[in-house]
XYZ file of C-alpha atoms in Angstrom:
356
model
C 122.991 37.202 -74.333
C 123.654 35.285 -71.115
C 126.417 32.694 -70.970
C 125.368 29.257 -69.761
C 127.316 26.302 -68.494
C 128.055 23.616 -71.119
C 125.490 21.325 -69.485
C 123.436 22.736 -66.649
C 122.741 19.438 -64.868
C 123.503 20.204 -61.279
C 124.422 16.681 -60.201
C 126.728 15.792 -63.085
C 130.526 15.697 -62.803
C 132.119 18.971 -63.818
C 129.161 21.130 -62.824
C 131.311 23.450 -60.677
C 133.922 24.031 -63.375
C 131.134 24.544 -65.926
C 129.445 27.141 -63.744
C 132.689 29.003 -63.111
C 133.595 29.075 -66.801
C 130.145 30.533 -67.464
C 130.752 33.297 -64.894
C 133.667 34.762 -66.841
C 131.766 37.464 -68.767
C 130.252 38.730 -65.501
C 133.686 38.727 -63.820
C 135.214 40.678 -66.698
C 132.388 43.229 -66.496
C 132.879 43.556 -62.735
C 136.575 44.298 -63.126
C 135.911 46.907 -65.809
C 133.091 48.576 -63.880
C 134.306 48.319 -60.286
C 137.968 47.350 -60.285
C 139.454 49.461 -63.063
C 139.633 52.760 -61.103
C 141.565 51.126 -58.246
C 143.890 49.371 -60.694
C 144.574 52.695 -62.418
C 145.414 54.379 -59.091
C 147.894 51.630 -58.211
C 149.462 51.894 -61.664
C 149.815 55.669 -61.388
C 151.531 55.437 -57.998
C 153.958 52.804 -59.210
C 154.639 54.681 -62.483
C 155.579 57.747 -60.432
C 158.349 55.700 -58.807
C 159.833 54.830 -62.236
C 160.843 51.178 -61.694
C 163.881 50.220 -63.751
C 162.718 46.673 -64.482
C 160.133 44.114 -63.381
C 160.338 40.714 -61.704
C 157.253 38.484 -61.944
C 156.616 35.690 -59.448
C 153.884 33.048 -59.639
C 153.143 29.341 -59.910
C 150.784 27.199 -61.996
C 147.969 29.028 -63.764
C 149.091 32.313 -62.223
C 152.537 31.758 -63.753
C 150.916 31.736 -67.182
C 149.151 35.001 -66.360
C 152.516 36.412 -65.257
C 154.034 35.365 -68.578
C 151.285 37.366 -70.312
C 152.246 40.368 -68.183
C 155.854 39.919 -69.295
C 154.824 40.227 -72.939
C 152.657 43.260 -72.155
C 155.289 45.114 -70.159
C 158.122 44.459 -72.578
C 156.134 45.173 -75.755
C 153.856 47.980 -74.582
C 156.285 49.752 -72.224
C 159.729 48.554 -73.283
C 160.306 47.603 -69.643
C 162.629 44.591 -69.157
C 160.963 41.735 -67.259
C 162.052 38.454 -65.768
C 160.245 35.453 -64.279
C 161.769 34.670 -60.898
C 163.017 31.396 -59.443
C 161.693 31.527 -55.891
C 164.066 28.860 -54.601
C 166.999 31.275 -54.999
C 165.479 33.199 -52.098
C 163.459 30.604 -50.171
C 165.853 27.637 -50.421
C 169.262 29.234 -51.048
C 168.809 32.453 -49.092
C 169.995 34.774 -51.882
C 169.333 38.457 -51.247
C 169.839 40.408 -54.499
C 169.694 44.209 -54.536
C 166.199 45.019 -55.794
C 166.253 48.759 -55.291
C 163.767 50.428 -57.682
C 162.676 47.054 -59.074
C 158.955 46.331 -59.402
C 158.263 42.849 -57.994
C 154.825 41.610 -59.064
C 153.486 38.430 -57.476
C 150.417 36.819 -59.058
C 148.427 34.320 -56.999
C 144.772 33.335 -56.934
C 144.675 32.594 -53.211
C 147.653 34.618 -52.019
C 148.324 31.865 -49.513
C 151.315 29.875 -50.735
C 154.192 30.231 -48.235
C 156.932 30.506 -50.860
C 155.135 33.328 -52.625
C 154.712 35.177 -49.349
C 158.320 34.569 -48.302
C 159.800 35.655 -51.630
C 157.644 38.797 -51.703
C 158.648 39.703 -48.166
C 162.300 39.180 -49.072
C 161.904 41.323 -52.204
C 160.420 44.163 -50.182
C 163.225 43.940 -47.647
C 165.690 44.077 -50.560
C 164.254 47.397 -51.735
C 161.677 46.301 -54.317
C 158.365 47.957 -55.021
C 156.027 45.034 -54.306
C 152.649 44.423 -55.913
C 150.361 41.462 -55.217
C 147.693 40.505 -57.767
C 145.264 38.146 -56.063
C 141.663 37.056 -55.701
C 141.882 37.566 -51.935
C 142.609 41.063 -50.566
C 142.803 39.586 -47.049
C 145.515 37.085 -47.961
C 148.969 36.847 -46.433
C 150.489 37.835 -49.763
C 148.432 41.019 -49.953
C 149.458 41.749 -46.373
C 153.211 41.666 -47.047
C 152.980 43.624 -50.321
C 153.128 47.388 -50.590
C 150.408 47.461 -53.254
C 147.560 45.100 -54.096
C 145.218 44.511 -57.032
C 142.025 42.525 -56.408
C 140.994 40.543 -59.493
C 137.416 40.346 -58.145
C 136.618 36.889 -59.530
C 134.607 35.756 -56.509
C 135.043 32.352 -54.833
C 136.420 29.659 -57.128
C 135.632 26.128 -55.956
C 136.643 23.938 -58.897
C 140.265 22.838 -58.727
C 141.009 23.853 -62.341
C 141.255 27.649 -62.335
C 139.197 29.273 -65.079
C 137.592 32.571 -64.123
C 140.537 33.607 -61.945
C 142.846 33.153 -64.939
C 140.932 35.415 -67.316
C 140.363 37.872 -64.459
C 144.119 37.972 -63.807
C 144.791 38.587 -67.502
C 142.387 41.513 -67.627
C 143.681 43.013 -64.373
C 147.279 42.801 -65.611
C 146.307 44.376 -68.933
C 144.575 47.281 -67.171
C 147.559 47.696 -64.855
C 149.967 47.818 -67.795
C 147.792 50.343 -69.584
C 147.686 52.416 -66.399
C 151.481 52.440 -66.225
C 151.639 53.887 -69.741
C 148.861 56.399 -69.152
C 146.238 54.551 -71.187
C 142.649 53.899 -70.215
C 142.346 50.288 -71.399
C 139.233 51.157 -73.417
C 139.622 48.235 -75.893
C 138.961 45.829 -73.022
C 135.316 46.936 -72.939
C 134.617 44.565 -75.835
C 135.826 41.485 -73.945
C 132.752 40.520 -71.845
C 130.437 40.411 -74.857
C 132.908 38.418 -76.931
C 133.462 36.013 -74.030
C 129.704 35.404 -73.920
C 129.703 34.618 -77.624
C 132.508 32.092 -77.195
C 130.832 30.334 -74.276
C 127.621 30.059 -76.276
C 129.506 27.964 -78.873
C 130.266 25.078 -76.528
C 128.565 22.668 -78.938
C 131.367 23.281 -81.443
C 133.915 22.492 -78.783
C 132.110 19.291 -77.793
C 132.388 18.092 -81.392
C 136.119 18.862 -81.370
C 136.537 17.026 -78.077
C 135.265 13.827 -79.691
C 138.390 13.884 -81.897
C 140.694 13.907 -78.905
C 138.925 11.627 -76.427
C 141.481 8.853 -76.930
C 144.564 10.996 -77.467
C 147.620 9.678 -75.642
C 149.619 12.884 -76.032
C 149.047 16.410 -77.306
C 151.305 19.277 -78.348
C 150.187 22.893 -78.010
C 152.102 25.710 -79.619
C 151.935 29.442 -80.219
C 154.064 32.567 -80.362
C 153.884 36.032 -78.832
C 150.786 36.863 -76.833
C 149.383 33.411 -77.614
C 152.206 31.546 -75.895
C 150.757 31.956 -72.359
C 147.510 30.529 -73.763
C 149.349 27.478 -75.087
C 150.909 26.882 -71.668
C 147.632 27.381 -69.823
C 145.718 25.120 -72.222
C 148.302 22.377 -71.722
C 147.992 22.741 -67.963
C 144.182 22.534 -68.109
C 144.276 19.384 -70.250
C 146.808 17.675 -67.997
C 145.139 18.483 -64.698
C 141.599 17.565 -65.828
C 141.882 14.788 -68.435
C 145.404 13.543 -67.469
C 146.491 13.658 -71.124
C 150.213 14.540 -71.315
C 150.092 17.918 -73.058
C 153.373 19.551 -74.021
C 153.460 23.294 -74.663
C 156.121 24.939 -76.803
C 156.814 28.286 -78.317
C 156.606 27.788 -82.060
C 160.262 28.784 -82.321
C 161.279 26.184 -79.739
C 159.145 23.514 -81.394
C 161.317 23.756 -84.499
C 164.499 23.271 -82.447
C 164.011 19.565 -81.819
C 160.546 18.696 -80.461
C 159.120 18.814 -83.999
C 160.644 15.355 -84.461
C 157.982 13.812 -82.204
C 155.085 15.242 -84.238
C 153.254 12.677 -86.378
C 149.758 12.072 -87.720
C 148.664 10.388 -84.485
C 149.408 12.877 -81.706
C 147.223 15.992 -82.145
C 148.761 19.463 -82.293
C 146.820 22.544 -81.209
C 148.092 25.871 -82.536
C 146.927 29.085 -80.868
C 147.169 31.743 -83.576
C 146.752 35.381 -82.623
C 145.596 37.797 -85.297
C 148.700 39.956 -85.557
C 152.451 39.675 -85.392
C 152.385 36.534 -83.238
C 150.272 34.716 -85.816
C 152.520 35.897 -88.622
C 155.578 34.615 -86.753
C 153.859 31.245 -86.255
C 153.077 30.787 -89.971
C 156.325 28.901 -90.828
C 155.634 26.529 -87.934
C 152.142 25.812 -89.242
C 153.611 25.105 -92.674
C 156.088 22.631 -91.175
C 153.372 20.908 -89.143
C 151.151 20.486 -92.189
C 154.149 19.183 -94.103
C 154.597 16.449 -91.491
C 150.959 15.410 -91.799
C 150.118 16.526 -88.274
C 146.556 16.338 -86.969
C 146.485 20.123 -86.612
C 143.778 22.029 -84.774
C 143.922 25.824 -84.956
C 142.323 28.253 -82.536
C 142.408 31.630 -84.226
C 141.231 33.613 -87.248
C 139.229 31.808 -89.921
C 141.936 32.134 -92.587
C 144.210 29.948 -90.454
C 141.496 27.523 -89.315
C 140.431 26.691 -92.882
C 143.915 25.334 -93.634
C 143.963 23.015 -90.603
C 142.531 19.564 -89.891
C 140.119 21.092 -87.397
C 139.688 24.340 -85.568
C 137.754 26.971 -83.705
C 137.360 30.401 -85.278
C 137.938 33.267 -82.870
C 136.224 36.651 -83.335
C 139.436 38.633 -83.779
C 138.352 41.332 -86.227
C 138.914 44.695 -84.574
C 140.300 43.094 -81.399
C 143.822 44.325 -80.529
C 146.340 41.501 -80.485
C 147.333 42.151 -76.876
C 143.844 41.395 -75.510
C 143.028 38.402 -77.722
C 144.769 36.337 -75.020
C 141.738 36.779 -72.755
C 139.508 35.214 -75.425
C 141.809 32.483 -76.764
C 141.772 30.444 -73.574
C 137.977 30.164 -73.309
C 137.402 27.523 -76.028
C 140.444 25.653 -74.713
C 139.010 25.626 -71.193
C 135.843 24.203 -72.711
C 137.905 21.657 -74.642
C 139.638 20.431 -71.476
C 136.231 20.172 -69.786
C 134.593 18.300 -72.674
C 137.508 15.895 -73.223
C 137.525 15.089 -69.507
C 133.784 14.413 -69.434
C 134.094 12.248 -72.574
C 136.801 10.199 -70.841
C 134.469 9.537 -67.893
C 136.332 11.715 -65.399
C 135.324 14.614 -63.166
C 137.053 17.914 -64.014
C 135.945 19.394 -60.684
C 138.186 17.094 -58.693
C 141.438 16.104 -60.426
C 143.292 13.409 -58.521
C 146.155 14.360 -56.204
C 145.486 18.114 -56.415
C 144.514 20.732 -53.841
C 143.064 24.174 -54.522
C 145.817 25.971 -52.589
C 149.251 24.436 -53.209
C 151.483 25.233 -50.258
C 155.036 25.070 -51.573
C 157.902 26.286 -49.414
């Protein structure tokens, strides 16, 4: 089965984003076939140096991929992880002792000056530095001791799609390499991604529900939480709908008060412990009469107002993240098209954001 763009009309708005979403199965296959051996070698070299904890640095979509890595490293390896605040180094000049710390910087372009500066400072402070980028010739790769190429190919649409799922897979394979695993379960991902992309008609029907939404809430727990954050980002940057992402636990600590039967809620439910932990949140949302859409296993979708059933049977919870985002990318695309906007060119955005 070959994945196709949601509408293959070359002159229509959104054609670039559509094409790049459709490339994701091929990108995942490329990483598994060509990139995995190099990722494993990097992981083995870093594992031999026994880092005592990990610092993850990124912005935007890459920050959501880094959050996924945090869950992987803490759950799969028991390795403490933190997400850095770059301004402590770039704006305030702090120089913490990072001896034997693994500093991982995730960036599609590898060109943002603050990412480069913070990575250089981390290396000077004694860190083991790893860059995960889509550009092996980037400045970030140049200042890092190690580099992983996510091999997504050029990405022209401003909303990142294929580089996000490529980053997720690369970080999964890296984590498995650190623990001596081979990442074999990931071999199922390209075929499942093709199946999801082939169901874009289902997503178009869902998008009709949310064309006029003035606000959306997206929630999840565990491995699904990065998906909730990335889905919110995609909706905001393409359709301009204010989309608020919360951990299910955080949603109950106050933001639940804003949920009503008007503003839609999307729940990303992983098939595993994250989904089980989210169950009380789903019960509370239904109790408030929320317009609840579920992306996850069928047993959760059938209890919601609307939903998209993910093929989770036999898929380990830790790699469902790669699949969960695909229908939500399609949803952002379809909602944007339905609102008469062009998802290829969101206003006020540039492909490489040069923060300092």
